[in-house]
Coordinates of C-alpha atoms in Angstrom, one line a residue:
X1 CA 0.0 0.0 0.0
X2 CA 1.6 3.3 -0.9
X3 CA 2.2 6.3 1.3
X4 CA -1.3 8.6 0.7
X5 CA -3.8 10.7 3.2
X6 CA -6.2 7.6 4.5
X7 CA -9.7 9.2 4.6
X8 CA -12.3 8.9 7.4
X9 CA -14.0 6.1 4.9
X10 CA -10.3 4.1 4.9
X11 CA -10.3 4.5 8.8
X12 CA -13.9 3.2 9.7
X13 CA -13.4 0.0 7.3
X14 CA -10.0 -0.9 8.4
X15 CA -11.1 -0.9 12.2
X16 CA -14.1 -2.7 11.8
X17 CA -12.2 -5.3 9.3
X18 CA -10.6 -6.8 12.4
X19 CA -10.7 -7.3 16.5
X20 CA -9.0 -5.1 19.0
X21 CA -5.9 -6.7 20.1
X22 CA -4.3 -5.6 23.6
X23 CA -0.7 -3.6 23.2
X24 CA 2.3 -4.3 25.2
X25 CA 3.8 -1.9 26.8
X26 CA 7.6 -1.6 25.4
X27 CA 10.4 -2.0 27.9
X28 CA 13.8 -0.8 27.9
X29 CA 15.3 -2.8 26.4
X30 CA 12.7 -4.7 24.1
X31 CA 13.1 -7.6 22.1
X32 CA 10.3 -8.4 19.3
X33 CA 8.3 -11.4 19.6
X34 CA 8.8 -14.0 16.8
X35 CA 5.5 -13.8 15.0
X36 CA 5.5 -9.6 14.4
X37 CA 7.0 -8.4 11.3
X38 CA 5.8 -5.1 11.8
X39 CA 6.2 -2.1 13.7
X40 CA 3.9 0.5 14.4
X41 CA 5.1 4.4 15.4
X42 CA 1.7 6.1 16.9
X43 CA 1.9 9.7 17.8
X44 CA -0.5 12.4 18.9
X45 CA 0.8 16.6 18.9
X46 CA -0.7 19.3 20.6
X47 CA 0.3 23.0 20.2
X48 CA 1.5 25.0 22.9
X49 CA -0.9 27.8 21.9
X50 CA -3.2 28.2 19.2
X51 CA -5.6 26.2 17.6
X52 CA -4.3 22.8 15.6
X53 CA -3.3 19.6 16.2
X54 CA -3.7 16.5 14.9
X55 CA -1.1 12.5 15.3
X56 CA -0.7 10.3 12.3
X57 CA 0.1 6.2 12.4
X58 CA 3.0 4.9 10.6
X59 CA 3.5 1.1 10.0
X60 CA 6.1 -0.5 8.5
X61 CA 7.7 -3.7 7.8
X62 CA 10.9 -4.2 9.7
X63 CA 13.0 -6.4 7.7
X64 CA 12.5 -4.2 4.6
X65 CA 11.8 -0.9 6.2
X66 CA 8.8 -0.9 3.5
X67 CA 5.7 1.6 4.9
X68 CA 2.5 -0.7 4.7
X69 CA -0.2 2.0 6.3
X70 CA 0.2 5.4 7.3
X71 CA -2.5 8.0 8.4
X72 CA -1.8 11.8 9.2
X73 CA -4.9 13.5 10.5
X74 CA -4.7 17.2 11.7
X75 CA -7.2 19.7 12.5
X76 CA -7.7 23.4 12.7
X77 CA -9.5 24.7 14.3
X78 CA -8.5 22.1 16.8
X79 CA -11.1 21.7 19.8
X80 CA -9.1 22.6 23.0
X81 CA -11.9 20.3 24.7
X82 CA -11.6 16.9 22.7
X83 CA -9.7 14.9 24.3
X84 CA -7.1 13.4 21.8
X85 CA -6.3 9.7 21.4
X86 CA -4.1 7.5 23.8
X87 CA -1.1 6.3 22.4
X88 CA -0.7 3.0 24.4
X89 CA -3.7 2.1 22.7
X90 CA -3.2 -0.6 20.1
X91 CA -3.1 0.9 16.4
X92 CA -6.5 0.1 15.2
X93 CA -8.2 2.3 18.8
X94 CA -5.7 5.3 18.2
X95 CA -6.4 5.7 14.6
X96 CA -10.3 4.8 15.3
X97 CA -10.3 7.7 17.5
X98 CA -8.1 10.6 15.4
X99 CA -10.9 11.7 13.3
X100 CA -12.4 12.8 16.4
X101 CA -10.0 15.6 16.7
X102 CA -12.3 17.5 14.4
X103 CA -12.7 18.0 10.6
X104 CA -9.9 17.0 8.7
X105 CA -7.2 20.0 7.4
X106 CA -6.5 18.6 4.5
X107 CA -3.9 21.2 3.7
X108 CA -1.8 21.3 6.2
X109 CA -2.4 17.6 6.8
X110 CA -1.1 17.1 3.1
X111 CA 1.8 19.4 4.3
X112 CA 3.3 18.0 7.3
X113 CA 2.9 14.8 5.7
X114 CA 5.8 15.5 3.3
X115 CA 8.0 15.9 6.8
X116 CA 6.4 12.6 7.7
X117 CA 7.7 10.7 4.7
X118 CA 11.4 12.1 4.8
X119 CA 12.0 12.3 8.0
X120 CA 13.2 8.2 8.7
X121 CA 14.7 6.6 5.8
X122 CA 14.5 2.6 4.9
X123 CA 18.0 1.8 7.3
X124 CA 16.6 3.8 10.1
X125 CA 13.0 1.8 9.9
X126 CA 15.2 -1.3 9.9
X127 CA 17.3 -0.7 12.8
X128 CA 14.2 0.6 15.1
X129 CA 12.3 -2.5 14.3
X130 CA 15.1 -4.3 15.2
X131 CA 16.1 -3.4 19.0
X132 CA 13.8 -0.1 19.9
X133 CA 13.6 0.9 23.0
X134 CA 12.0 4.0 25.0
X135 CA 14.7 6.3 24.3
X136 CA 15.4 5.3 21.0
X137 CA 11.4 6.4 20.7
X138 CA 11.7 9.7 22.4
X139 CA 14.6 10.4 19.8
X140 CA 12.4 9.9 16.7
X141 CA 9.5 11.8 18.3
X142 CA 11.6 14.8 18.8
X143 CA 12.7 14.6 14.9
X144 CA 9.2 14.6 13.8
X145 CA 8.4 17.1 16.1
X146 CA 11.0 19.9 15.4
X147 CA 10.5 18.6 11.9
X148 CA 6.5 19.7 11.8
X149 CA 7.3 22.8 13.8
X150 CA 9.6 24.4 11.6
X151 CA 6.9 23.3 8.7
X152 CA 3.7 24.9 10.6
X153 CA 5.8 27.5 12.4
X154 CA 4.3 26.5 15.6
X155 CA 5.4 24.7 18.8
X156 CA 4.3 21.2 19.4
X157 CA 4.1 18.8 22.3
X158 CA 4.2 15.2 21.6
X159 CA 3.6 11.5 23.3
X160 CA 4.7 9.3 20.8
X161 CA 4.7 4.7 21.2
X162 CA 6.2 2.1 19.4
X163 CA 3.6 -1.0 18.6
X164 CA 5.0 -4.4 17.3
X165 CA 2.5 -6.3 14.9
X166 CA 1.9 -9.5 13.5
X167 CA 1.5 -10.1 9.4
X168 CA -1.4 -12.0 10.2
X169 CA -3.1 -9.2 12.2
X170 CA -2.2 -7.0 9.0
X171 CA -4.1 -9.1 6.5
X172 CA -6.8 -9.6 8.9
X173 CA -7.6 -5.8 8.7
X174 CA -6.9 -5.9 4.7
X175 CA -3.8 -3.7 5.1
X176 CA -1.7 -6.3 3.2
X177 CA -2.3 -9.1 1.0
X178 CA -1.7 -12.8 2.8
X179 CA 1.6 -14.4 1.3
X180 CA 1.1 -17.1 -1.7
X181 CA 2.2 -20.5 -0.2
X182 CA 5.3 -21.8 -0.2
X183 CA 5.8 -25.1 -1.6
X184 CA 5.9 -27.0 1.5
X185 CA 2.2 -25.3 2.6
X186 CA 0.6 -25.7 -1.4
X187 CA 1.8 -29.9 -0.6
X188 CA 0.2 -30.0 3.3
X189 CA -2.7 -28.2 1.3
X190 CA -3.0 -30.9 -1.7
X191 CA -2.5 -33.5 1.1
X192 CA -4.9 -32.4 3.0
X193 CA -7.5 -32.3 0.2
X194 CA -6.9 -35.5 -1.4
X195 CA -7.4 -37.0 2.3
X196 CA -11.1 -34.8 2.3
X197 CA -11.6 -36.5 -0.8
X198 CA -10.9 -39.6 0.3
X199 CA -13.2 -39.4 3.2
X200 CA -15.9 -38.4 1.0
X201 CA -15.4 -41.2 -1.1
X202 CA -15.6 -43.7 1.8
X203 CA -18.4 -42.4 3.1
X204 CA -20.6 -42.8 -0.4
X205 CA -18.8 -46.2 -1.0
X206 CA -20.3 -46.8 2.9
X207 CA -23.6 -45.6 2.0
X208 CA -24.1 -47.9 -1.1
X209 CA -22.6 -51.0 0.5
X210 CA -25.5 -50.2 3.1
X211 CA -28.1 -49.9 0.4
X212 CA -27.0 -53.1 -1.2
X213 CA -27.4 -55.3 1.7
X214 CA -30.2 -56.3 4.2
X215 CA -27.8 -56.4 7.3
X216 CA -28.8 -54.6 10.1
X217 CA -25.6 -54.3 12.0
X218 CA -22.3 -52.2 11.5
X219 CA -21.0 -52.5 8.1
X220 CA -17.4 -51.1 7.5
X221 CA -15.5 -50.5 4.7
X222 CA -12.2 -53.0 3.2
X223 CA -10.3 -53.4 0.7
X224 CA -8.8 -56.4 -0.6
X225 CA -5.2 -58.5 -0.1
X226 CA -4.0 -58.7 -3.3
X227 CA -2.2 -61.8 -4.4
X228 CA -1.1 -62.0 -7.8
X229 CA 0.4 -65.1 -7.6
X230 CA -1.8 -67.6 -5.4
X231 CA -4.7 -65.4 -5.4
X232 CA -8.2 -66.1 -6.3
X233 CA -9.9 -63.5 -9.0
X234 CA -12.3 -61.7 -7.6
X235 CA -14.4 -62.4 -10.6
X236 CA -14.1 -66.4 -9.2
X237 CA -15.1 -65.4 -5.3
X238 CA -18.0 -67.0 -4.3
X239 CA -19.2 -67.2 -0.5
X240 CA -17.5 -69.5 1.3
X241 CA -14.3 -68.6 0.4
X242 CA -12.1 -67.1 3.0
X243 CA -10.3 -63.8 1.9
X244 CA -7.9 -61.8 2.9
X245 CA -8.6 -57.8 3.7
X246 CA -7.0 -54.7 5.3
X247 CA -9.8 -52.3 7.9
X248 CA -9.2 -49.0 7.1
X249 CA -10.7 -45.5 8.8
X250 CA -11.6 -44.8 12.2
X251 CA -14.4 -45.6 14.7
X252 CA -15.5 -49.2 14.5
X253 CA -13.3 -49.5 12.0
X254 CA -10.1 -48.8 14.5
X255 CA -11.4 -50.5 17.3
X256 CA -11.3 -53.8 14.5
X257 CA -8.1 -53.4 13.2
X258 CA -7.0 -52.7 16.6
X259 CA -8.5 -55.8 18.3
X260 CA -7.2 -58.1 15.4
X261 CA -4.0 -56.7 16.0
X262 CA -3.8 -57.3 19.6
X263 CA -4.5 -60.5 19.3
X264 CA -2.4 -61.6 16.4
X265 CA -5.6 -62.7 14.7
X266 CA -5.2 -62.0 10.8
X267 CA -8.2 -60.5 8.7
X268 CA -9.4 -63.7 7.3
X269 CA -13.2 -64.0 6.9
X270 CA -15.3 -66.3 4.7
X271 CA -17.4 -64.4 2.2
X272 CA -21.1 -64.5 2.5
X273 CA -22.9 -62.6 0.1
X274 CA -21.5 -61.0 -3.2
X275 CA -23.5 -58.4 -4.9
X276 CA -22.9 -56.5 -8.7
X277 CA -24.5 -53.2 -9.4
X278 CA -23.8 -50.4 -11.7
X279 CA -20.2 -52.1 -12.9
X280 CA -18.8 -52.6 -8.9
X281 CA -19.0 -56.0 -7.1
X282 CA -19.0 -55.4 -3.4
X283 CA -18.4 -58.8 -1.5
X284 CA -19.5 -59.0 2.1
X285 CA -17.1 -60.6 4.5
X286 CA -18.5 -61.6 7.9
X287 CA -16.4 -60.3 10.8
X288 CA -19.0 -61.0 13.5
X289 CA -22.4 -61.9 14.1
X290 CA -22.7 -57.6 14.2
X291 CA -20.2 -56.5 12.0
X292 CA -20.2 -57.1 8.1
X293 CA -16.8 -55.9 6.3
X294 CA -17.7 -55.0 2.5
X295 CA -15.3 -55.0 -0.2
X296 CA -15.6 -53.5 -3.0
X297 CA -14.1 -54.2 -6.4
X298 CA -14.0 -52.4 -9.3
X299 CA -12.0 -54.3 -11.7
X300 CA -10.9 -57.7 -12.1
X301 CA -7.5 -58.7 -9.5
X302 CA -6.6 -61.6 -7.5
X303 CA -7.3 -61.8 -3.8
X304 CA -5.5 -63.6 -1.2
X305 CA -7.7 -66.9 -0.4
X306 CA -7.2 -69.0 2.7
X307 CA -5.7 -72.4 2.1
X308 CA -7.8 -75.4 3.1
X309 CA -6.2 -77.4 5.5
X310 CA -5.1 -80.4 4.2
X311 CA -7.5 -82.9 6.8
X312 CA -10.0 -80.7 5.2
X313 CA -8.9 -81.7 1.8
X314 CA -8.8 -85.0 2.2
X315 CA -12.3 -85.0 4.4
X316 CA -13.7 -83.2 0.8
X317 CA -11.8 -85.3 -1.4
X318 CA -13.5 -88.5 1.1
X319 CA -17.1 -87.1 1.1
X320 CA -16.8 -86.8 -2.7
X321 CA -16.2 -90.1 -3.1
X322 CA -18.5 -91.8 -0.8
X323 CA -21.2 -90.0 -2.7
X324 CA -19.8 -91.5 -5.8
X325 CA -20.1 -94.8 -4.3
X326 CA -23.5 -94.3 -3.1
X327 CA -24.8 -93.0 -6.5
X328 CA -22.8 -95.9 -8.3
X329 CA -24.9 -98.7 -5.9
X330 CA -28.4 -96.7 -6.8
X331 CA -27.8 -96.7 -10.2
X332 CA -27.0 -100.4 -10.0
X333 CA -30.5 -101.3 -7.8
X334 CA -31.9 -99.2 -9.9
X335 CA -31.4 -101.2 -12.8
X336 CA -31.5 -104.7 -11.2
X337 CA -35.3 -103.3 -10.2
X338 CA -36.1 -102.7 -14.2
X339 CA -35.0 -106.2 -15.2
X340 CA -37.1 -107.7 -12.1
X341 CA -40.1 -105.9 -13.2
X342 CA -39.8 -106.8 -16.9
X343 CA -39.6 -110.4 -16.0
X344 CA -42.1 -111.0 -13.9
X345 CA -44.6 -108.4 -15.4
X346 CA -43.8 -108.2 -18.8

């Protein structure tokens, strides 16, 4: 923002663009907080007689020495009765209250303010924001002071404070623009919306896996253990198969995933319903009689399956024979019961 006369417009929107903030006072000697960039130099002048007076508000940025705000407001004829502003009073109060000094002297505000912009240069911003201190104050209120006296050929007396603020403070009142991010922020941004996203995502993939099945319990979301080699594809699941998954997300689904791992238990559970709609196959794993995991597959990949024990093979491979055997023998009654008929009734 470049050095100009704010008007009383400028001054009522920057005050109510933020909140007041409490001032500290400065001690001798100060040292700057980390967070404030900024230095503020608030003043307020009275003559010793006749009728003006006026303060102004400089701000600056104290690495660069760079004037972000200023505000000179003086008036004539100055009401001896008003009482003028107090400069321990944080930046936004004091320049709230300069207007009421009276009607704006545009003149000899426009003036003085010439002394105002000459009087420190860019090394001598720097070095006050840096290490001020009370005297080091004092010293620049007299230079402004002698400075506007020999302009206005009138004697001033002066109270003049130094006010440390933050950038954030700044761009919160519209003074100066907030800084683009750096690289590091843009990727904590982009991380942090592609997480959103993600949650969004689960939650809709949730609310269709609850659509698609009858179960009135908890279901939570998986996804698949891929196993390209051994696996199983998903396009071959049916229920009864025992797949691998991995519980993702929070609430029930942490208290799972935490439980199983506890326990050394790995997700294994034996499918039990399998569903297709709109070109996704969600495949419902039972976790407990209360909990339902649902899976859901988009494409075609193979998924870890559970190995049959081998008893369990050879039980299977046992049972499939002795209903071989039994379905042999019936075929054979069955056909010793034809030729006994045809001989004796044919």
């Amino acid at each position: 923002m470049p050095e100009e006369l704010f008007s009383v417009t400028d001054v009522q929107d920057l005050i109510e663009a933020t909140d007041k903030k409490d001032t500290p006072s400065p001690a001798e000697p100060v040292r700057l907080p980390k967070e404030p960039e900024f230095l503020a130099l608030k003043s307020i002048f009275t003559p010793s007689r006749g009728d003006m007076g006026g303060g102004y508000c400089v701000i600056f940025e104290g690495k660069t020495g760079r004037t972000v705000f200023q505000i000179f407001w003086l008036a004539k004829p100055y009401s001896s009765g008003q009482v003028p502003p107090e400069v321990t009073k944080d930046w936004r109060t004091f320049v709230k209250r300069l207007p009421s000094l009276g009607p704006l002297d545009k003149d000899w505000s426009e003036r003085l303010q010439i002394e105002l912009k000459e009087i420190l240069t860019i090394e001598e911003k720097k070095k006050l924001y840096e290490n001020y201190t009370k005297a080091k104050v004092r010293q620049i209120e007299s230079m402004y002071r002698r400075s506007f006296e020999a302009a206005a050929q009138c004697v001033f007396t002066a109270s003049t404070e130094a006010e440390p603020i933050s950038r954030s403070e700044l761009e919160r009142a519209k003074v100066i623009k907030p800084l683009p991010p750096s690289p590091e922020q843009l990727a904590k941004m982009k991380k942090e919306q592609e997480e959103r996203e993600k949650a969004i995502q689960a939650d809709k993939e949730r609310e269709e896996a609850k659509k698609e099945s009858n179960f009135e319990g908890t279901v939570i979301m998986c996804t698949p253990q891929v196993d390209p080699v051994r696996g199983k594809a998903s396009s071959d699941i049916t229920p009864g198969d025992v797949i691998g998954v991995k519980i993702e997300g929070e609430g029930t689904s942490a208290l799972v995933s935490k439980y199983l791992e506890e326990n050394e238990i790995e997700p294994l559970f034996p499918v039990y319903e399998i569903r297709d709609t709109q070109g996704k196959k969600f495949i419902y794993v039972k976790i407990s009689d209360e909990i339902r995991g649902c899976v859901t597959i988009t494409k075609d990949i193979k998924i870890r399956v559970k190995d049959q024990p081998q008893s369990e093979q050879k039980q299977k491979a046992a049972s499939i024979a002795g209903d071989l055997f039994f379905f042999g023998l019936l075929g054979v009654a069955l056909i010793v019961l034809l030729f006994v008929i045809r001989y004796f009734f044919l």
